[in-house]
XYZ file of N, CA and C in Angstrom:
333
model
N 42.925 109.343 137.278
C 42.946 109.917 136.353
C 42.016 109.393 134.792
N 41.486 110.338 134.131
C 40.362 109.880 132.576
C 41.293 109.538 132.196
N 40.677 108.811 131.035
C 41.275 107.931 130.272
C 41.817 109.330 128.976
N 42.924 108.473 128.129
C 43.514 109.417 127.309
C 42.069 109.122 125.925
N 41.895 110.241 125.293
C 41.237 110.039 124.146
C 41.797 110.814 122.718
N 40.839 110.290 121.568
C 41.224 111.422 120.103
C 39.885 111.459 119.759
N 39.719 112.552 119.481
C 38.589 112.896 117.912
C 39.214 113.476 116.899
N 38.599 112.859 115.813
C 38.619 112.752 114.761
C 37.744 114.376 113.986
N 38.593 114.516 113.115
C 37.374 115.694 112.308
C 36.348 114.668 111.529
N 35.572 115.355 111.021
C 34.147 114.594 110.230
C 35.006 114.212 109.317
N 34.535 112.985 108.634
C 34.862 112.600 107.346
C 33.810 112.160 106.751
N 33.466 112.704 105.448
C 32.236 112.285 104.753
C 32.280 111.143 104.041
N 33.202 110.664 103.681
C 33.289 109.190 103.207
C 34.445 108.383 103.645
N 34.159 107.165 104.180
C 35.233 105.837 104.729
C 34.347 105.029 104.704
N 35.277 104.121 105.039
C 34.817 102.757 105.059
C 35.545 101.622 106.071
N 34.939 100.606 106.433
C 35.651 99.633 107.622
C 36.080 98.768 106.545
N 36.341 98.832 105.299
C 37.398 97.595 104.471
C 38.105 97.587 104.821
N 38.867 96.488 104.997
C 40.581 96.073 105.419
C 41.201 97.005 104.042
N 42.683 96.599 104.047
C 43.446 97.282 103.306
C 43.845 98.415 103.150
N 43.592 99.212 103.978
C 44.140 101.034 103.590
C 43.102 101.846 104.821
N 43.569 102.710 105.363
C 43.132 103.853 106.349
C 43.163 104.829 105.726
N 41.597 105.255 106.147
C 41.182 106.610 105.534
C 42.064 107.777 106.310
N 42.490 108.677 105.081
C 42.866 110.069 105.874
C 42.259 110.993 106.229
N 42.158 111.615 107.196
C 41.578 112.917 107.942
C 41.833 113.668 108.020
N 42.148 114.696 107.379
C 43.081 115.912 107.589
C 42.195 116.805 108.158
N 42.989 117.853 109.327
C 42.201 118.962 109.922
C 42.512 119.188 111.160
N 41.436 119.568 112.193
C 42.333 119.699 113.422
C 41.191 118.373 114.212
N 42.092 117.797 114.834
C 41.776 116.271 115.923
C 41.713 116.777 117.245
N 40.882 116.313 118.244
C 41.285 116.975 119.094
C 41.869 115.431 120.258
N 43.075 116.057 120.714
C 43.666 115.185 121.920
C 43.672 115.538 123.249
N 42.828 114.695 123.923
C 42.639 115.030 125.378
C 42.127 116.368 125.280
N 41.208 117.002 124.597
C 40.740 118.030 124.699
C 41.343 119.148 124.621
N 42.296 118.782 123.295
C 43.128 120.278 123.006
C 43.400 120.069 121.845
N 42.936 120.903 120.661
C 43.076 120.728 119.423
C 44.341 120.811 118.914
N 44.931 119.882 117.899
C 46.435 119.733 117.261
C 45.908 119.039 115.829
N 46.599 120.177 115.107
C 46.607 119.713 113.490
C 47.406 118.607 113.225
N 46.416 118.163 111.950
C 47.231 116.844 111.625
C 46.610 116.493 110.242
N 48.202 116.317 109.493
C 47.569 116.680 107.736
C 47.334 114.864 107.202
N 47.206 115.209 106.168
C 47.281 113.938 105.085
C 48.362 113.353 104.419
N 49.778 113.894 105.106
C 50.964 113.371 104.398
C 51.255 111.633 104.122
N 51.392 111.165 103.322
C 51.363 109.726 102.865
C 52.103 108.901 103.563
N 53.167 109.496 104.344
C 53.534 108.230 105.083
C 52.474 106.597 105.806
N 53.010 105.874 105.228
C 52.631 104.677 105.965
C 51.521 104.035 104.644
N 50.962 105.431 104.110
C 49.525 105.233 102.944
C 50.059 103.440 102.101
N 51.038 103.404 101.764
C 51.728 102.313 101.125
C 51.634 101.059 101.632
N 51.263 100.997 102.690
C 51.193 99.634 103.791
C 50.029 98.692 103.539
N 49.785 97.945 102.519
C 48.077 97.084 102.752
C 48.379 96.010 103.203
N 47.341 96.081 104.146
C 47.216 94.774 104.903
C 45.359 94.202 104.880
N 45.847 93.030 105.501
C 44.411 92.572 105.651
C 43.714 92.808 107.074
N 44.544 93.908 107.699
C 43.834 94.230 109.016
C 42.555 94.841 109.120
N 41.926 95.501 109.677
C 41.553 96.298 109.894
C 42.086 97.857 109.611
N 41.125 98.700 109.384
C 41.738 100.092 109.590
C 40.533 101.205 109.601
N 40.882 102.068 110.080
C 39.845 102.812 110.616
C 40.543 104.884 109.642
N 40.395 105.643 110.835
C 40.512 106.505 110.115
C 41.834 107.742 110.598
N 42.821 108.000 110.394
C 44.007 108.668 110.792
C 44.514 109.881 109.545
N 45.728 110.147 110.259
C 46.294 111.278 109.710
C 47.810 111.387 109.838
N 48.667 112.169 109.510
C 50.193 112.647 109.704
C 50.146 113.906 109.239
N 51.555 114.467 109.964
C 51.805 115.741 109.575
C 53.454 115.387 108.935
N 53.999 113.890 108.540
C 55.171 113.959 108.247
C 55.849 112.966 108.964
N 57.108 112.305 108.925
C 57.992 111.233 109.532
C 58.290 112.257 110.744
N 58.939 110.957 111.357
C 59.368 111.374 112.634
C 58.497 111.591 113.677
N 59.127 112.955 114.726
C 58.260 113.074 115.791
C 57.024 114.133 115.751
N 56.072 114.002 114.591
C 55.058 114.756 114.560
C 53.685 114.180 114.585
N 52.401 115.008 114.595
C 51.260 114.761 115.049
C 50.983 113.426 113.749
N 50.793 112.305 113.974
C 50.089 111.310 113.410
C 49.333 109.817 114.302
N 48.813 109.262 113.178
C 47.903 108.372 114.039
C 47.783 107.408 112.603
N 48.171 106.250 112.603
C 47.669 105.184 111.506
C 47.425 104.059 112.044
N 46.004 103.836 112.163
C 45.516 102.802 112.338
C 45.907 101.564 111.633
N 45.856 100.342 112.382
C 46.456 99.014 111.779
C 47.979 98.929 111.651
N 48.771 99.932 111.683
C 50.184 99.499 111.276
C 50.993 99.933 112.541
N 51.831 98.660 112.555
C 52.392 98.861 113.849
C 54.058 99.151 113.551
N 54.654 99.567 112.345
C 55.694 100.386 112.330
C 55.581 100.598 110.678
N 57.236 100.839 109.965
C 56.782 101.634 108.860
C 56.264 100.065 107.568
N 56.638 99.048 107.899
C 56.307 98.061 106.979
C 55.375 96.890 107.554
N 54.861 96.752 108.500
C 54.322 95.973 109.472
C 52.698 96.034 109.450
N 52.292 95.007 109.384
C 50.694 95.183 109.438
C 50.078 95.050 111.137
N 49.054 95.273 111.495
C 48.900 94.923 112.875
C 47.475 94.810 112.899
N 46.351 95.120 113.807
C 44.971 94.788 113.976
C 44.026 96.098 114.313
N 42.927 95.171 114.592
C 42.013 96.560 115.124
C 42.406 97.214 116.455
N 43.126 96.835 116.998
C 43.293 97.657 118.272
C 44.540 98.423 118.620
N 45.323 98.583 117.110
C 46.604 98.688 117.137
C 46.926 99.685 116.520
N 47.843 100.950 116.294
C 47.767 101.943 115.673
C 49.700 102.622 115.845
N 50.028 103.290 114.965
C 51.330 103.514 115.243
C 51.271 105.682 115.070
N 51.355 105.934 116.208
C 51.368 107.131 116.858
C 52.726 107.862 117.121
N 52.205 109.072 117.122
C 53.577 109.850 118.085
C 52.854 111.343 118.043
N 53.993 112.596 119.002
C 53.755 113.418 119.540
C 52.100 113.612 119.808
N 51.519 114.570 119.692
C 50.648 114.882 120.811
C 49.542 113.803 121.155
N 49.654 112.950 119.945
C 48.635 111.665 119.693
C 49.475 110.376 120.362
N 50.237 110.601 120.811
C 50.647 109.259 121.795
C 49.945 109.139 122.810
N 49.157 110.061 123.364
C 48.061 110.149 124.486
C 47.345 108.702 124.313
N 46.962 107.889 123.294
C 46.201 107.073 123.014
C 46.612 105.699 123.101
N 48.230 105.504 122.746
C 48.943 104.410 123.266
C 49.129 103.672 124.511
N 49.503 102.847 124.385
C 49.949 101.728 125.689
C 50.821 101.349 126.016
N 52.592 102.398 125.436
C 53.476 101.667 125.762
C 54.643 102.231 126.124
N 54.224 103.696 125.906
C 55.939 104.537 126.151
C 56.746 104.567 124.957
N 57.622 105.352 125.411
C 58.563 105.386 124.085
C 58.128 106.452 122.905
N 58.612 106.687 121.889
C 58.461 107.615 120.846
C 57.158 107.580 120.455
N 56.503 105.676 120.272
C 55.684 105.574 119.357
C 54.984 104.019 120.245
N 53.900 104.430 120.421
C 52.726 103.536 120.657
C 52.060 102.262 119.670
N 52.002 101.201 119.944
C 51.222 100.525 118.798
C 50.232 99.888 119.244
N 49.728 99.725 120.866
C 48.660 98.442 121.167
C 47.710 99.518 122.179
N 46.350 99.122 122.230
C 45.786 99.000 123.495
C 44.891 100.089 123.103
N 44.528 100.271 122.109
C 43.516 101.194 121.599
C 42.997 101.392 119.772
N 41.710 101.384 119.535
C 41.058 101.898 118.666
C 40.967 103.260 118.294
N 40.757 103.427 117.109
C 40.663 105.043 116.458
C 38.831 104.890 116.257
N 38.336 105.759 116.753
C 36.775 105.996 116.230
C 36.444 107.596 115.698
N 35.478 107.442 114.626
C 35.017 108.555 113.950
C 34.018 109.264 115.084
N 34.407 110.970 114.489
C 33.557 111.523 115.363
C 32.174 111.852 114.939
N 31.051 111.125 115.604
C 29.932 111.567 115.250
C 29.367 113.179 115.257
N 28.958 113.267 113.953
C 27.972 114.692 113.973
C 26.307 114.892 113.399
N 26.032 114.848 114.878
C 24.550 114.831 115.035
C 24.171 116.312 115.402
């Protein structure tokens, strides 16, 4: 079986700086399938010393979301952990409604 993957929409301004992830609303690609994901502010109040990448969210519960560096609603994680759900669970490593570890979100290159 091929590995699972996410591809984010293009982001014009983002940083590797810790403390917050960058919202990237738009059409993501989850295992080759287009998936809409917005900029719902769920979890954006979490400030951590951990690495943050690019994420998105359609709201609470079982909707499409990816929040890099967050392990739960109030917890900080690391650069290989994220909170995902719905179609974006493909990138997790644990099963259940939320997957918290085993992957990093990478930004798409626009060549």
